[in-house]
Amino acid sequence: MLTLSILLFPILAALLVLAVGGKQAKQIAFAGALVELALSGYAFLNFVPDATSQFSFDYPWIFAGSIRFSAGIDGVSLLLVVLTGLLTPLIILSAFRHTYERPAVFYSLILFMQAALMGVFTARDAFLFYLYFEAALIPIYFLAASWGGENRIAVTFKFFVYTIFGSLFMLVALVYLYFQTSPATGIHSSAITDLYNLKLSATEQTWIFWAFFIAFAIKMPVFPFHTWQPDTYVESPTPATMLLAGIMLKMGVYGVIRLLLPIVPEGVDRWGTTAIVLSVIGIVYGALIAIRQRDIKRLIAYSSFSHVGLMAAGVFSQTSYGIQGALVQMLAHGINVVGMFFVADIIASRTNTRLLDQMGGITRYTPKLTVFFMILLLGSVALPLTNGFVGEFLLLAGVFEHNNILGGVAGLTIIFGAVYMLRLFQKAMFGKTTDLTTGFNDVSGSESWVFIPLCFMVFWIGLVPNSFLKLTEPAVTNLLQFIK
Amino acid sequence: MQTDLLILLIPLLPLIGFIINGIGFRKVPTGLVGIIAAAGPLAAFACVLLVFDGFTTISELGKTAPVRTVLFDWITVGHFNIPFSFQIDQLSLIMLLIVTGVGSLIHIYSIGYMKHDDGYGKFMAFLNLFLFFMLLLVMGSNYVVMFIGWEGVGLCSYLLIGFWNKNTSYNNAARKAFVMNRIGDLGFLLGIFMIMGAFGSVEYVDVFEQAAGFPIGDPTVVAITMLLFVGAMGKSAQIPLYTWLPDAMAGPTPVSALIHAATMVTAGIYMVVRSNVLYTLSPITLEIMGGIAIATALLAASIGLVQNDIKKVLAYSTVSQLGYMFLGLSVMGYTSGMFHVMTHAFFKALLFLGAGSVIHAMADEQDIRKMGGLRKYLPITYWTFLIATIAISGIPPFAGFFSKDEILMHVYEHNKLLWVLGVIGSAMTSFYMFRLLFLTFFGRFRGTEHTREHLHESPASMTIPLLVLAVLSVIGGFFNVPEALGGSASLAEFLDPIFELSRKVSPHSFDETLLTHSEEFMLMGISSGVAILALVVAYVMYIQRVNLPEADTVERPVVEKVLYNKYYIDELYENIIVKPTRGLSDAFYSFGEFIIDGVVNGTGWAVKQTSGQLRRLQTGSIGFYVFAMVASIAVILWLRFFIKL
Amino acid sequence: MLSIVLLSVFGIVLLYLGFLKSRAVLLPATLLFILLALGAGFLEWNKSYLYFGDMLLISNVAILFTSIVLVSAFMVVSLSGDFLTDESAQPAEYYAILLFSIVGAIMMISYENLIMLFVGVEILSVSMYILTGSDKRNLRSNEAALKYFLMGAFATGIMLFGMALLYGAAGSFTLTDIKGYIALSHGRPSLLLYLGVLMVLIGMLFKVSAAPFHFWTPDVYEGAPTLFTAFMSTVVKTAGFAALLQLLSVAFSAIYGFWWITLAVITGLTLLVGNLTAAYQESFKRMMAYSSISHAGYLLIGLAALGQQSKQALVFYSLAYSVATIAAFGILLVVSKQRIANGQPGDTYTAFNGLSRQNPLLAFILAVSMLSLAGIPLTAGFWGKFMIFSAAVDKGMVWILVLAVLMSAVGIYYYFRVVIAMYFREGSSTQIQVAPFYRFVLIAATVLTIVLGLIPGLFQNLI
């Protein structure tokens, strides 16, 4: 029942926001998101670390119950539920500083988005998963295209068509798999666990691998399916960018763990290395591009692309390091990237520019922002004792275990990451002040309250990662045993 | 339990200092900042002494095994566990003494040096944070905890080099340091991964125990040691990753003393000594290490010969001395390497602090061409600087002589050519150090009148650490006096348990020296003779003939020009690494993205074009429509009935 | 059968009502008649009667298709308020013809004898020819009517030829007899039968505008008054597919191996042509014409992969498609009227610019319709596609599925251009008003689309 509440509550909250509307919209949305945070926090605290799905519910839905409305939380989904629950109120709070036109619609879309994301992460039925996977696109598309930058229409349209295009392949694969279940009785099932037990031939595995891979690779994105991403991140309003980078791209990684690995293990054996190669290319490619970016949001966008490449590579390594690392890193990356985009938003809106060469010397005016920025930056460059390290360490260990050379190349991320992140920090915060940065206001109270939980999480995950790893452990072990 | 608490307190105390001064930056009263900041390291030093005392008491009972303190399980994945734990043994104790001891002195010194800076509180906080990470590095009982400290000290180094962050070139230097360190760190990290793969654990105890069962030259171990050595190259500034260290002098001078001379940069040596079993198993790595070490030592020393910035000379000297330490390690003279780490910490910290005192007096002037005759104005600084110079030059009986001599002795046993090169380097060391000393403190004052009026000896908080370090620089060598001189080699004895497994793996390498005492005397004589000779040359050049280094604009002879421009290595890196990387970045961004996105957009474009062409079929002419229909029917019938599929 | 009788009678009654001075009674009367026919149809639920000398068979599937047709008609009629105020229009005749055409459609749906199919097709087609040309002062409308008539006549001829051939082979027009003949021929039926099958198929494929017999569609759809375009693209299509389903599943299921490849190729072609051409259009109405071709393609998948899933899939898809299409056309009617009044182009994409501010409700309804047509989840259209895809997978026709999926992506492109225009482009600031009943029907259509999107199993037990 808890999961059901987690799924339905944001929708109710969103409808309430729409109904009340006006100036109260953001407060109601924030309150709603806090309640949702409490719900996911409750799930986190009461989760029993084993391989089962908990707090689950299951109702027959379509075709006499062969497609079911069933959801639950297991070790693989738990951290993502927590992430979604945690980030949404912060994203809403971070939007407080702007006045958006039609606030009721704006904030309700964020809550709808949250509902869809929660759905993706908890669905236990393949078609339910797919529905949420697609449904998540609608609110984010409207958010990005309605409140975005100048070039938003063309950019978000491309994003929308591109990502839907990818997921249609997944639909084909799912329909196909659905009809492979219990052919004798003719009563099919789309429960994800039933799909796990299918015996597929090598050819089938190959095809389905690629169908899934393209869907998830576009979503994450993995090289070379990423070209929608920088533009979309740049053009979207910052809350939408945060949703995209902080949570939505994790749908792809999650999808790989949830569906791709266990359903087509042979396909992964055969093609996993190809996928890792693509991911690793993306790591280096994205990081290299980030080094020279002048636009602060675009820089973070490329860094996010680079980071997610590592998660993909780790997952495809099929090692417990890689998968555990990916799970922790999804949480960590969500926190860091949302924080970074918030920093970018604060700087950009106060200086009226996103270009690094026009900034400088901000640190003179902003002790608080400097500290928050530095902490998030350290998380992003994976300094030990921050959240980024645990994830990257395990991910790299996983890729390295799979293939030493690929692991070594993937490891370049820690060098390039330092290069572009420090450059970002230096150009914005250090050096001489410019006309635009003179008299920069330090973060205000409500802005601080976005940063404080994020920074707290940076250290919590970095110092005591086991409080998360322990929860995901049994599920991952179970998954790996199943694959092998 | 008592010991556990003490052990825990060691890193915790500086951390508390960091938190108070860091969070309370600009709120803690200036007077209190220094007390809080210095109290942490001093108390930690006290704890170390207590632990040391306890440990030696235990070890007299024959229990030389390391004391491990597990705080909590940090990262657990499956059966693999990385505990957050500390290991206290002979090696970490020596390092702890150096780090907290020298660290405390430098903290005290910094109070005087930085008091008037805007960022005083921040500075002291960062120093404390550095100490915390350095202690983690040294105390960690596994490679990953060491890595925490390893990266952490890199961060602090970054923060402190770029401490005066309004200056872009300082920021660039800081970034360069961090990035170059990261290159090394990647090697370290990959080394850790290989260790995880080969041994299933990262705990020293487990790893070394298992490693002892491996044959010499095992490829996995070779790879591990190579990768770890890459890490050491970054942190300890060896070729090719050394260029950050001279630039790191942008930081305030106490930072140079603490981080970039006495402690952090020796982390690489510490790591190799810590992993001595692995290195003993991998002679190839040691050979390579030896080559790199001697090359670094000579290269840096030769650059040091002609530098005119007081801190730059010391920086190159540090690089060069680090080369000596690795040289010692490369011939399995692990103790001699550690010995040199220790003595070097004393005299190099002293040199930097002395330089800081000079810079302080000279109102931030660092160019030795504008100094001269300072011994009159800064007597304490002068005398302590002189002691340190003698110590580093390897003139007996000061500290440097013993440690360097021990290294060279091991090298001589191993490879005569390396020894010759080492002696040449030692001559260069002596030359550039005395050159520095003479130009700074002797002759007449060459600065402006304004500066001359400003000249004054530094306050007590700065001179007391100088005096303490001077004493240590004098007597530091006696901790490990060779047998030939009737010494007891107590450091070697103390550290012996650390090398137990190495000895087991390769007993011959640890045999008693084959050199006779007379040979040893000869070696000592040669090296100290050479050093004194270089001293004399420097004296002749800079005191008798009063040669002054020329201004930067003057055309120099080719060799000197190459040296003065540091062999153009920075330019070389700029051209072969930095610029291509930038070029690649730009190419990817403009060209790569264009192509990939072009394919995506091209697909859309192709669909639209097809669409445009298909649309043309819709002519609106009914005749065509009927024709198309009939033709289609014909095709269908033809396909259906006349083609056998 | 009751529906046929009722509608015929009501049609005549309507013609008489046309003599009344007040036109106001016409619209409610027509709606009432349609509702009555709808209710009457369900009286025969679960009974499976044969009527009219065994020439009509009223089965449950037939009743469902009939209901879709009637619901579509109901919606189209309720959007026709403008006729009553238009001086030059003859609403009584239009409504009567509409009712008659529905009779034709029902006959196409529930025929058991090929003669009935032919009669039904002709009633429906002739009605459509008239309605297409009903805007007499509009040259495009006249041209469209003529084109439709000429092409339609040609196609009917071919179909009739095919029926004759079938009769020649089987000696009967009854579907069961033809089936029996095929069964007795031990897999070697006469060549006449094969030829006949192809000819009849081609005739019907013309009616549902499958490529390469689709050429009339864009011109006719664009030329016809929008309301009748809506009627054509839903009622005619539903009836046509019901007829094809009946023909293929009852009479020719035994020679599936013969016709499926042909049908599959045509399916692929239809998908390609419909979607690709739609992508280039600047006129919304013309885009909808191509969209109707593309949806014919998806529906054809259900036939080409004839199996257990097909019936359910076709019924569901027809319903989802019809509801969304009529809602879309309904909004086009309102918007283009307002735009033309302002002297702007009435049926291009740009006509919808800024609709979300001029009338958020209309924008939302149109957006939902577009999402449904594009097959985005949580709308009826998604489950329609899903069931069609299921049918294809069940038959192992994965390649056609891949094509369909690729074309869906193209579909998203052109449907979303409408959404973009409505929500993200600046338009004039004039508000657009809609009559309450009109609004009610549109809302009902949207609710149905969403409800079917959430609970597609709602009517599942009926099949």
mmCIF file of C-alpha atoms in Angstrom, chain C residues 133-224:
data_model
loop_
_atom_site.group_PDB
_atom_site.id
_atom_site.type_symbol
_atom_site.label_atom_id
_atom_site.label_comp_id
_atom_site.label_asym_id
_atom_site.label_seq_id
_atom_site.Cartn_x
_atom_site.Cartn_y
_atom_site.Cartn_z
ATOM 1 C CA GLY C 133 -20.112 17.942 -53.005
ATOM 2 C CA SER C 134 -22.589 19.496 -50.629
ATOM 3 C CA ASP C 135 -20.717 22.778 -50.438
ATOM 4 C CA LYS C 136 -22.014 23.710 -53.826
ATOM 5 C CA ARG C 137 -20.451 27.137 -54.090
ATOM 6 C CA ASN C 138 -17.001 25.751 -53.371
ATOM 7 C CA LEU C 139 -15.109 24.593 -56.455
ATOM 8 C CA ARG C 140 -12.829 22.340 -54.430
ATOM 9 C CA SER C 141 -15.836 20.619 -52.974
ATOM 10 C CA ASN C 142 -17.301 19.989 -56.404
ATOM 11 C CA GLU C 143 -13.999 18.771 -57.754
ATOM 12 C CA ALA C 144 -13.609 16.452 -54.797
ATOM 13 C CA ALA C 145 -17.066 15.026 -55.263
ATOM 14 C CA LEU C 146 -16.429 14.328 -58.891
ATOM 15 C CA LYS C 147 -13.070 12.735 -58.228
ATOM 16 C CA TYR C 148 -14.503 10.635 -55.478
ATOM 17 C CA PHE C 149 -17.329 9.522 -57.674
ATOM 18 C CA LEU C 150 -15.158 8.621 -60.640
ATOM 19 C CA MET C 151 -12.592 6.769 -58.629
ATOM 20 C CA GLY C 152 -15.225 5.163 -56.451
ATOM 21 C CA ALA C 153 -17.139 3.936 -59.446
ATOM 22 C CA PHE C 154 -14.003 2.417 -60.861
ATOM 23 C CA ALA C 155 -13.255 0.648 -57.623
ATOM 24 C CA THR C 156 -16.786 -0.596 -57.247
ATOM 25 C CA GLY C 157 -16.546 -2.026 -60.701
ATOM 26 C CA ILE C 158 -13.485 -3.972 -59.795
ATOM 27 C CA MET C 159 -15.104 -5.218 -56.624
ATOM 28 C CA LEU C 160 -18.182 -6.297 -58.482
ATOM 29 C CA PHE C 161 -15.999 -8.114 -60.986
ATOM 30 C CA GLY C 162 -14.357 -9.898 -58.127
ATOM 31 C CA MET C 163 -17.679 -10.927 -56.661
ATOM 32 C CA ALA C 164 -18.736 -12.329 -59.997
ATOM 33 C CA LEU C 165 -15.561 -14.371 -60.166
ATOM 34 C CA LEU C 166 -16.175 -15.664 -56.669
ATOM 35 C CA TYR C 167 -19.629 -16.679 -57.670
ATOM 36 C CA GLY C 168 -18.177 -18.397 -60.679
ATOM 37 C CA ALA C 169 -15.891 -20.413 -58.506
ATOM 38 C CA ALA C 170 -18.083 -21.196 -55.544
ATOM 39 C CA GLY C 171 -21.499 -20.961 -57.042
ATOM 40 C CA SER C 172 -22.774 -18.821 -54.238
ATOM 41 C CA PHE C 173 -22.566 -15.338 -52.788
ATOM 42 C CA THR C 174 -22.829 -16.514 -49.206
ATOM 43 C CA LEU C 175 -19.691 -16.335 -47.152
ATOM 44 C CA THR C 176 -20.240 -19.717 -45.518
ATOM 45 C CA ASP C 177 -20.806 -21.317 -48.889
ATOM 46 C CA ILE C 178 -17.586 -19.870 -50.218
ATOM 47 C CA LYS C 179 -15.862 -21.136 -47.136
ATOM 48 C CA GLY C 180 -17.407 -24.522 -47.704
ATOM 49 C CA TYR C 181 -16.244 -24.543 -51.298
ATOM 50 C CA ILE C 182 -12.697 -23.798 -50.253
ATOM 51 C CA ALA C 183 -12.827 -26.546 -47.678
ATOM 52 C CA LEU C 184 -14.044 -29.076 -50.253
ATOM 53 C CA SER C 185 -11.458 -28.101 -52.848
ATOM 54 C CA HIS C 186 -8.696 -29.722 -50.798
ATOM 55 C CA GLY C 187 -6.369 -26.809 -51.176
ATOM 56 C CA ARG C 188 -6.809 -26.630 -54.953
ATOM 57 C CA PRO C 189 -9.638 -24.155 -55.535
ATOM 58 C CA SER C 190 -10.107 -22.784 -58.994
ATOM 59 C CA LEU C 191 -8.102 -19.839 -60.270
ATOM 60 C CA LEU C 192 -11.308 -17.844 -60.458
ATOM 61 C CA LEU C 193 -11.536 -17.885 -56.713
ATOM 62 C CA TYR C 194 -8.038 -16.491 -56.299
ATOM 63 C CA LEU C 195 -8.675 -13.773 -58.829
ATOM 64 C CA GLY C 196 -11.978 -12.987 -57.179
ATOM 65 C CA VAL C 197 -10.410 -12.691 -53.770
ATOM 66 C CA LEU C 198 -7.853 -10.226 -55.042
ATOM 67 C CA MET C 199 -10.422 -8.141 -56.902
ATOM 68 C CA VAL C 200 -12.791 -7.896 -53.963
ATOM 69 C CA LEU C 201 -9.910 -7.072 -51.692
ATOM 70 C CA ILE C 202 -8.714 -4.343 -54.003
ATOM 71 C CA GLY C 203 -12.176 -2.853 -54.148
ATOM 72 C CA MET C 204 -12.432 -2.777 -50.385
ATOM 73 C CA LEU C 205 -8.896 -1.520 -49.934
ATOM 74 C CA PHE C 206 -9.842 1.391 -52.101
ATOM 75 C CA LYS C 207 -12.696 2.209 -49.748
ATOM 76 C CA VAL C 208 -10.440 2.188 -46.716
ATOM 77 C CA SER C 209 -7.831 4.166 -48.692
ATOM 78 C CA ALA C 210 -4.935 1.768 -48.517
ATOM 79 C CA ALA C 211 -1.917 2.518 -50.679
ATOM 80 C CA PRO C 212 -1.599 2.367 -53.662
ATOM 81 C CA PHE C 213 -5.329 2.949 -53.914
ATOM 82 C CA HIS C 214 -5.298 5.967 -51.699
ATOM 83 C CA PHE C 215 -4.798 8.727 -54.205
ATOM 84 C CA TRP C 216 -8.316 10.028 -53.965
ATOM 85 C CA THR C 217 -8.176 10.407 -50.213
ATOM 86 C CA PRO C 218 -6.199 13.613 -49.672
ATOM 87 C CA ASP C 219 -7.979 15.486 -52.420
ATOM 88 C CA VAL C 220 -11.411 14.371 -51.332
ATOM 89 C CA TYR C 221 -10.788 14.873 -47.638
ATOM 90 C CA GLU C 222 -9.466 18.325 -48.218
ATOM 91 C CA GLY C 223 -12.202 19.336 -50.609
ATOM 92 C CA ALA C 224 -15.120 17.998 -48.628
#
